Amino acid sequence: MNVTCSTIPARCVRDPIVRRQLHTLRQWDALSAMRVDHFLANSKTIAKRIAKTYRREATVVYPPVEVERFDATQTREGFYLAVARLVPYKKMDLIVEVFAELGLELVVIGDGPAARRKRIEQLAAGKPNIKLLGAADDAVVADHMARCKAFVFAADEDFGITPVEAMAAGAPVVALSRGGTGETVMDGTTGVHFHEQTPTALADAVRVVERRAGDFDPAAIRRHAEGFSRQRFQEEIERYITGAWERFKQ
């Protein structure tokens, strides 16, 4: 557990007792990290954080994605798709705001706290191009991923499973270039990157998809996603553990 002041409300950090407790926690965290033999990270982004925080190298093994659940052979339709929990860091309000302005068709799947849901509903009010489905099961999500023009993802995630699932369904992904999607989505090949979580940056990326929609090859996007399969994960994690064990015995 890496504890920083940024994870604690400012009013608490000013409390002398809390400050002493944070200092103690940081010391415990640093000592605990020294006893770790090997670090694994679920993305290069997290490996960099481990290096910065603990001065230790981490091996990257991307998480398994059940790519076999998705069909990349269906005919693509004209709507964009966003799937995520309606919580602040997912930036679903940013996506809805941009599509409300662009007038392009957007389907939103996901639910969350009442206040966030109300915020999304207000942004979509009076916008017939935006359809809010709420919570939906895996089959509904997979079906929409297989038919959408593109998948839109604005969160800064450690890895990000849903963009890889969308690519497994052959959909190009409009994704933030930071975090895991900066590694999993290939700009210009399996999707389009945008570099800031702002309406202008996202809108510009969507316009690129509008201009280049016919250039994205669902079969090629699917092949890229297969590189994150469960089988690949099992092989990599087994190889890593076997190697670490052999080094330990020697």
Tab-separated table of C-alpha atoms in Angstrom, residues 22-115:
chain	number	residue	atom	x	y	z
A	22	LEU	CA	0.982	8.852	7.529
A	23	HIS	CA	4.697	9.028	8.269
A	24	THR	CA	4.506	5.693	10.099
A	25	LEU	CA	2.532	4.129	7.240
A	26	ARG	CA	5.092	5.306	4.666
A	27	GLN	CA	7.930	3.795	6.706
A	28	TRP	CA	6.040	0.501	7.019
A	29	ASP	CA	5.260	0.570	3.282
A	30	ALA	CA	8.909	1.155	2.334
A	31	LEU	CA	10.167	-1.606	4.639
A	32	SER	CA	7.538	-4.036	3.350
A	33	ALA	CA	8.503	-3.311	-0.248
A	34	MET	CA	12.136	-4.139	0.506
A	35	ARG	CA	11.087	-7.668	1.457
A	36	VAL	CA	9.340	-8.292	-1.862
A	37	ASP	CA	11.279	-10.636	-4.152
A	38	HIS	CA	9.497	-9.842	-7.412
A	39	PHE	CA	7.089	-7.188	-8.632
A	40	LEU	CA	4.489	-7.854	-11.330
A	41	ALA	CA	2.558	-5.031	-12.998
A	42	ASN	CA	-0.563	-5.146	-15.136
A	43	SER	CA	0.771	-2.447	-17.494
A	44	LYS	CA	3.863	-0.424	-18.266
A	45	THR	CA	2.109	2.501	-16.616
A	46	ILE	CA	2.015	0.660	-13.296
A	47	ALA	CA	5.576	-0.619	-13.736
A	48	LYS	CA	6.707	3.012	-13.978
A	49	ARG	CA	4.836	3.852	-10.771
A	50	ILE	CA	6.498	0.950	-8.973
A	51	ALA	CA	9.905	2.134	-10.199
A	52	LYS	CA	9.186	5.685	-9.042
A	53	THR	CA	7.798	4.698	-5.656
A	54	TYR	CA	9.951	1.714	-4.687
A	55	ARG	CA	12.972	2.024	-7.001
A	56	ARG	CA	12.292	-1.548	-8.120
A	57	GLU	CA	11.851	-3.056	-11.556
A	58	ALA	CA	8.545	-4.764	-12.298
A	59	THR	CA	7.741	-7.303	-14.994
A	60	VAL	CA	4.643	-6.476	-17.028
A	61	VAL	CA	2.074	-9.223	-17.552
A	62	TYR	CA	-1.123	-7.855	-19.041
A	63	PRO	CA	-4.362	-9.179	-17.463
A	64	PRO	CA	-6.443	-11.835	-19.240
A	65	VAL	CA	-9.351	-10.708	-21.396
A	66	GLU	CA	-12.022	-13.177	-22.507
A	67	VAL	CA	-11.699	-12.263	-26.174
A	68	GLU	CA	-13.425	-15.467	-27.283
A	69	ARG	CA	-16.768	-14.064	-26.036
A	70	PHE	CA	-16.829	-11.434	-28.778
A	71	ASP	CA	-17.789	-11.552	-32.455
A	72	ALA	CA	-15.914	-9.364	-34.937
A	73	THR	CA	-17.862	-10.476	-38.036
A	74	GLN	CA	-21.094	-8.504	-37.674
A	75	THR	CA	-21.927	-5.518	-39.868
A	76	ARG	CA	-20.945	-2.265	-38.197
A	77	GLU	CA	-23.674	0.308	-37.666
A	78	GLY	CA	-23.639	4.077	-37.213
A	79	PHE	CA	-23.674	4.466	-33.431
A	80	TYR	CA	-20.795	5.001	-31.020
A	81	LEU	CA	-20.723	3.078	-27.742
A	82	ALA	CA	-19.569	3.908	-24.221
A	83	VAL	CA	-19.672	1.298	-21.441
A	84	ALA	CA	-18.601	2.102	-17.881
A	85	ARG	CA	-19.750	2.734	-14.356
A	86	LEU	CA	-21.194	6.225	-13.941
A	87	VAL	CA	-18.537	7.393	-11.508
A	88	PRO	CA	-16.424	10.568	-11.810
A	89	TYR	CA	-13.089	9.132	-12.942
A	90	LYS	CA	-14.709	7.232	-15.836
A	91	LYS	CA	-15.553	10.613	-17.435
A	92	MET	CA	-18.836	9.407	-18.891
A	93	ASP	CA	-20.218	12.927	-18.507
A	94	LEU	CA	-17.421	14.166	-20.777
A	95	ILE	CA	-18.377	11.620	-23.446
A	96	VAL	CA	-22.088	12.496	-23.295
A	97	GLU	CA	-21.306	16.212	-23.359
A	98	VAL	CA	-19.192	15.848	-26.499
A	99	PHE	CA	-21.752	13.731	-28.374
A	100	ALA	CA	-24.560	16.066	-27.352
A	101	GLU	CA	-22.593	18.819	-29.084
A	102	LEU	CA	-21.544	16.767	-32.125
A	103	GLY	CA	-25.016	15.332	-32.728
A	104	LEU	CA	-23.619	11.862	-33.466
A	105	GLU	CA	-25.459	8.775	-32.266
A	106	LEU	CA	-24.215	7.471	-28.900
A	107	VAL	CA	-25.350	4.493	-26.825
A	108	VAL	CA	-24.367	4.572	-23.152
A	109	ILE	CA	-24.396	1.401	-21.053
A	110	GLY	CA	-23.747	1.651	-17.333
A	111	ASP	CA	-25.184	2.677	-14.004
A	112	GLY	CA	-23.885	4.365	-10.902
A	113	PRO	CA	-24.749	6.588	-7.933
A	114	ALA	CA	-27.955	8.561	-8.251
A	115	ALA	CA	-26.190	11.927	-8.424
